[in-house]
Short mmCIF file of C-alpha atoms in Angstrom, two decimals:
data_model
loop_
_atom_site.label_atom_id
_atom_site.label_comp_id
_atom_site.label_asym_id
_atom_site.label_seq_id
_atom_site.Cartn_x
_atom_site.Cartn_y
_atom_site.Cartn_z
CA UNK S 227 -51.72 1.29 -31.02
CA UNK S 228 -50.16 2.70 -27.70
CA UNK S 229 -52.29 5.24 -25.85
CA UNK S 230 -51.36 7.56 -23.40
CA UNK S 231 -53.22 9.48 -20.38
CA UNK S 232 -54.01 13.00 -20.73
CA UNK S 233 -51.03 13.50 -18.19
CA UNK S 234 -48.67 11.47 -20.10
CA UNK S 235 -49.86 13.11 -23.46
CA UNK S 236 -49.01 16.50 -22.04
CA UNK S 237 -45.46 15.37 -21.15
CA UNK S 238 -45.19 13.73 -24.38
CA UNK S 239 -45.90 17.10 -26.16
CA UNK S 240 -42.72 18.53 -24.18
CA UNK S 241 -40.29 16.31 -26.07
CA UNK S 242 -38.85 17.95 -28.85
CA UNK S 243 -38.43 15.91 -32.31
CA UNK S 244 -35.14 14.25 -32.54
CA UNK S 245 -34.55 13.76 -29.00
CA UNK S 246 -32.61 11.21 -27.07
CA UNK S 247 -34.77 10.54 -24.14
CA UNK S 248 -34.19 9.09 -20.82
CA UNK S 249 -37.57 8.21 -18.81
CA UNK S 250 -36.87 7.58 -15.18
CA UNK S 251 -39.62 5.71 -13.20
CA UNK S 252 -41.14 4.66 -17.00
CA UNK S 253 -44.21 2.80 -15.61
CA UNK S 254 -44.43 0.51 -18.33
CA UNK S 255 -41.88 2.42 -20.77
CA UNK S 256 -45.26 3.75 -22.06
CA UNK S 257 -44.03 7.32 -22.88
CA UNK S 258 -40.63 6.44 -24.66
CA UNK S 259 -42.84 3.57 -26.55
CA UNK S 260 -45.31 5.93 -27.68
CA UNK S 261 -42.60 8.73 -28.61
CA UNK S 262 -40.84 6.05 -30.62
CA UNK S 263 -43.70 5.08 -32.39
CA UNK S 264 -44.48 8.53 -33.54
CA UNK S 265 -40.98 9.05 -34.61
CA UNK S 266 -40.52 11.73 -32.09
CA UNK S 267 -37.37 10.34 -30.33
CA UNK S 268 -34.27 8.76 -31.77
CA UNK S 269 -33.34 6.85 -29.02
CA UNK S 270 -34.81 5.88 -25.61
CA UNK S 271 -33.76 4.73 -22.07
CA UNK S 272 -36.46 3.55 -19.67
CA UNK S 273 -35.50 3.55 -16.15
CA UNK S 274 -36.81 1.44 -13.63
CA UNK S 275 -35.57 0.79 -9.78
CA UNK S 276 -37.71 -2.17 -9.14
CA UNK S 277 -37.36 -5.65 -10.80
CA UNK S 278 -41.58 -5.84 -11.43
CA UNK S 279 -41.64 -2.41 -13.15
CA UNK S 280 -38.50 -3.39 -14.96
CA UNK S 281 -39.90 -6.54 -16.40
CA UNK S 282 -43.28 -4.94 -17.61
CA UNK S 283 -41.20 -2.16 -19.22
CA UNK S 284 -39.26 -4.89 -21.10
CA UNK S 285 -42.80 -6.57 -22.05
CA UNK S 286 -43.96 -3.40 -23.60
CA UNK S 287 -41.03 -2.47 -25.38
CA UNK S 288 -40.71 -5.99 -27.06
CA UNK S 289 -44.41 -6.06 -27.69
CA UNK S 290 -43.98 -2.64 -29.69
CA UNK S 291 -40.94 -3.91 -31.70
CA UNK S 292 -38.89 -1.27 -30.20
CA UNK S 293 -35.97 -3.09 -28.72
CA UNK S 294 -33.55 -1.20 -31.44
CA UNK S 295 -34.72 2.15 -30.19
CA UNK S 296 -35.56 1.70 -26.28
CA UNK S 297 -33.41 0.41 -23.96
CA UNK S 298 -34.62 -0.69 -20.55
CA UNK S 299 -32.40 -0.66 -17.73
CA UNK S 300 -32.75 -1.45 -13.93
CA UNK S 301 -31.25 0.94 -11.50
CA UNK S 302 -31.63 4.08 -9.19
CA UNK S 303 -32.81 7.44 -10.72
CA UNK S 304 -30.00 8.45 -13.16
CA UNK S 305 -27.76 5.78 -12.34
CA UNK S 306 -29.02 4.35 -15.55
CA UNK S 307 -27.60 6.82 -17.75
CA UNK S 308 -24.04 7.71 -18.60
CA UNK S 309 -22.90 11.59 -19.05
CA UNK S 310 -24.00 12.75 -22.74
CA UNK S 311 -26.28 9.80 -23.29
CA UNK S 312 -29.60 11.61 -23.10
CA UNK S 313 -30.54 15.33 -24.24
CA UNK S 314 -34.07 15.11 -22.81
CA UNK S 315 -34.84 13.58 -19.38
CA UNK S 316 -38.34 12.93 -18.02
CA UNK S 317 -39.37 12.22 -14.63
CA UNK S 318 -43.15 11.84 -13.75
CA UNK S 319 -45.55 10.44 -11.24
CA UNK S 320 -43.51 10.89 -8.04
CA UNK S 321 -43.18 13.41 -5.08
CA UNK S 322 -41.37 16.52 -5.77
CA UNK S 323 -38.99 16.06 -3.05
CA UNK S 324 -37.89 12.69 -4.24
CA UNK S 325 -37.68 14.19 -7.92
CA UNK S 326 -35.21 16.80 -6.68
CA UNK S 327 -33.12 14.26 -4.73
CA UNK S 328 -33.00 12.03 -7.94
CA UNK S 329 -31.42 15.05 -9.98
CA UNK S 330 -29.10 16.07 -7.05
CA UNK S 331 -27.88 12.66 -6.89
CA UNK S 332 -27.54 12.35 -10.62
CA UNK S 333 -26.12 15.97 -11.51
CA UNK S 334 -23.01 14.59 -13.14
CA UNK S 335 -25.15 12.82 -15.66
CA UNK S 336 -27.00 16.00 -16.71
CA UNK S 337 -24.24 16.65 -19.08
CA UNK S 338 -25.25 17.47 -22.55
CA UNK S 339 -29.06 17.42 -21.42
CA UNK S 340 -30.79 20.34 -22.96
CA UNK S 341 -34.48 19.81 -21.36
CA UNK S 342 -36.14 18.45 -18.20
CA UNK S 343 -39.91 17.45 -18.21
CA UNK S 344 -40.80 16.89 -14.53
CA UNK S 345 -44.09 16.11 -13.16
CA UNK S 346 -44.29 16.04 -9.37
CA UNK S 347 -47.64 14.50 -8.12
CA UNK S 348 -46.86 16.69 -4.84
CA UNK S 349 -44.48 19.05 -3.50
CA UNK S 350 -43.79 20.97 -6.78
CA UNK S 351 -41.83 23.81 -4.71
CA UNK S 352 -39.06 21.49 -4.04
CA UNK S 353 -38.45 20.98 -7.83
CA UNK S 354 -38.66 24.53 -8.71
CA UNK S 355 -36.25 25.38 -5.88
CA UNK S 356 -33.79 22.66 -7.13
CA UNK S 357 -34.04 23.86 -10.39
CA UNK S 358 -33.33 27.42 -9.52
CA UNK S 359 -30.52 26.50 -7.34
CA UNK S 360 -28.62 24.48 -10.06
CA UNK S 361 -28.57 26.65 -13.13
CA UNK S 362 -32.00 25.69 -14.76
CA UNK S 363 -34.52 28.16 -16.26
CA UNK S 364 -38.01 27.24 -15.98
CA UNK S 365 -39.60 27.52 -19.43
CA UNK S 366 -42.96 26.35 -18.78
CA UNK S 367 -45.53 25.29 -16.49
CA UNK S 368 -48.61 23.28 -17.37
CA UNK S 369 -51.47 22.06 -14.98
CA UNK S 370 -54.31 19.69 -15.72
CA UNK S 371 -56.96 17.75 -14.19
CA UNK S 372 -57.56 13.92 -14.91
CA UNK S 373 -59.59 11.30 -12.98
CA UNK S 374 -60.24 13.69 -10.20
CA UNK S 375 -56.43 14.41 -9.73
CA UNK S 376 -54.77 17.61 -10.38
CA UNK S 377 -51.13 17.67 -12.20
CA UNK S 378 -48.66 20.06 -12.88
CA UNK S 379 -45.83 19.84 -15.58
CA UNK S 380 -42.49 21.61 -15.41
CA UNK S 381 -40.09 22.39 -18.09
CA UNK S 382 -36.75 23.51 -17.74
CA UNK S 383 -33.59 24.22 -19.81
CA UNK S 384 -30.16 24.99 -18.71
CA UNK S 385 -29.56 28.61 -18.03
CA UNK S 386 -26.90 28.84 -20.67
CA UNK S 387 -29.46 27.93 -23.27
CA UNK S 388 -32.35 30.23 -22.01
CA UNK S 389 -30.27 33.11 -22.11
CA UNK S 390 -32.14 34.55 -19.02
CA UNK S 391 -31.67 34.70 -15.09
CA UNK S 392 -33.67 31.89 -13.35
CA UNK S 393 -34.02 34.41 -10.49
CA UNK S 394 -36.02 36.54 -12.48
CA UNK S 395 -39.03 34.23 -12.60
CA UNK S 396 -39.33 34.71 -8.61
CA UNK S 397 -38.89 38.51 -8.48
CA UNK S 398 -41.90 39.95 -6.48
CA UNK S 399 -45.20 40.15 -8.67
CA UNK S 400 -47.72 42.90 -8.09
CA UNK S 401 -51.15 41.47 -8.38
CA UNK S 402 -54.67 43.25 -8.18
CA UNK S 403 -55.48 45.19 -5.23
CA UNK S 404 -51.90 45.88 -4.39
CA UNK S 405 -51.56 42.11 -3.50
CA UNK S 406 -47.77 41.17 -3.81
CA UNK S 407 -46.79 37.33 -4.95
CA UNK S 408 -43.33 37.09 -3.32
CA UNK S 409 -40.49 34.61 -4.17
CA UNK S 410 -42.12 32.05 -1.55
CA UNK S 411 -45.28 32.07 -3.06
CA UNK S 412 -44.20 31.99 -6.66
CA UNK S 413 -42.06 28.99 -5.54
CA UNK S 414 -45.23 27.15 -4.03
CA UNK S 415 -47.89 28.21 -6.78
CA UNK S 416 -45.87 28.62 -9.69
CA UNK S 417 -44.54 32.04 -11.50
CA UNK S 418 -46.45 30.68 -14.85
CA UNK S 419 -49.42 29.32 -13.20
CA UNK S 420 -50.12 32.45 -10.77
CA UNK S 421 -50.14 34.94 -13.97
CA UNK S 422 -52.19 32.48 -16.04
CA UNK S 423 -54.79 31.97 -12.94
CA UNK S 424 -56.53 29.24 -14.72
CA UNK S 425 -59.70 27.42 -13.41
CA UNK S 426 -57.72 24.21 -12.54
CA UNK S 427 -55.21 26.26 -10.63
CA UNK S 428 -57.72 27.95 -8.84
CA UNK S 429 -59.65 24.70 -7.87
CA UNK S 430 -56.24 23.30 -6.86
CA UNK S 431 -55.60 26.03 -4.45
CA UNK S 432 -59.07 26.01 -3.31
CA UNK S 433 -58.44 22.43 -2.39
CA UNK S 434 -55.34 23.16 -0.67
CA UNK S 435 -56.99 25.93 1.55
CA UNK S 436 -59.55 23.25 2.77
CA UNK S 437 -57.04 20.78 3.67
CA UNK S 438 -55.03 23.48 5.57
CA UNK S 439 -58.53 24.53 7.47
CA UNK S 440 -58.87 21.07 8.37
CA UNK S 441 -55.39 20.73 9.97
CA UNK S 442 -56.01 23.91 11.84
CA UNK S 443 -59.18 22.62 13.23
CA UNK S 444 -57.71 19.56 14.43
CA UNK S 445 -54.47 21.69 16.04
CA UNK S 446 -57.24 24.07 17.75
CA UNK S 447 -57.95 21.19 20.20
CA UNK S 448 -54.48 20.95 21.33
CA UNK S 449 -53.06 23.26 23.73
CA UNK S 450 -49.52 22.60 23.53
CA UNK S 451 -47.11 25.45 22.50
CA UNK S 452 -46.11 23.06 19.37
CA UNK S 453 -49.66 23.00 18.22
CA UNK S 454 -50.11 26.62 18.65
CA UNK S 455 -47.00 27.40 16.63
CA UNK S 456 -48.19 25.01 13.93
CA UNK S 457 -51.45 26.57 13.81
CA UNK S 458 -50.12 30.03 13.36
CA UNK S 459 -48.04 28.95 10.47
CA UNK S 460 -50.70 27.32 8.78
CA UNK S 461 -53.00 30.23 9.09
CA UNK S 462 -50.29 32.82 7.62
CA UNK S 463 -50.42 30.23 4.80
CA UNK S 464 -53.76 30.31 4.25
CA UNK S 465 -53.79 34.16 4.40
CA UNK S 466 -51.17 34.17 1.76
CA UNK S 467 -52.94 31.65 -0.32
CA UNK S 468 -56.21 33.32 0.08
CA UNK S 469 -54.96 36.81 -1.03
CA UNK S 470 -53.32 35.33 -3.91
CA UNK S 471 -56.58 33.80 -5.25
CA UNK S 472 -58.73 36.84 -4.57
CA UNK S 473 -56.12 38.96 -6.67
CA UNK S 474 -56.10 36.72 -9.38
CA UNK S 475 -60.01 35.93 -9.34
CA UNK S 476 -61.64 38.24 -12.08
CA UNK S 477 -64.37 40.43 -10.11
CA UNK S 478 -67.79 40.30 -11.41
CA UNK S 479 -68.73 43.42 -12.86
CA UNK S 480 -71.80 45.61 -11.17
#
């Protein structure tokens, strides 16, 4: 029996029944193998860029008896698929800048893809910016904590399928006390996640504030103009985060 982590389990829930899945950076092909066993996908491609993980994915598929359903391929990013071969693509467990670069390099392979499920470990803003700039509508965001780490999962569909303007998600949002979450804040903190303001999301951004404070403390020990400029930039970012967190946190009743 294939067991998924909490993170991969949430990604699996975002894959519609009857999908032809391409899982890029497949990590032992666990996700496609699980979905094939569940009968959720009718065809799967597990893509790996390095021989070691490729061999591990081949062994997993073979051990699961799924060779006729899942094809393990060695290649860089979306180079492992042909246009029209998959209708759902999952990319998980890497940086947001790398995910965006994989999508950018493989744009021609996105023909016929109806859903992207993306889980960046860091740099979520880079993924949202790529989706926004390339005609993909962000339909949902999930945030979860597992083994002391916090993950965000972003699901998107082509603008033509959503019938909505992706830009509408990033229009300035008025929060409590007249605080505005502008486009930059929503790209960074998540348009759905800001509205939901869950405890895990609050925890994540409290951690981010702590990291920024430590960076500013280190910069404060330098007298260079570059350090002063960087410190001012980080303190302005901290102020924006603090304002949004304060506006999204329910006030205690007197």
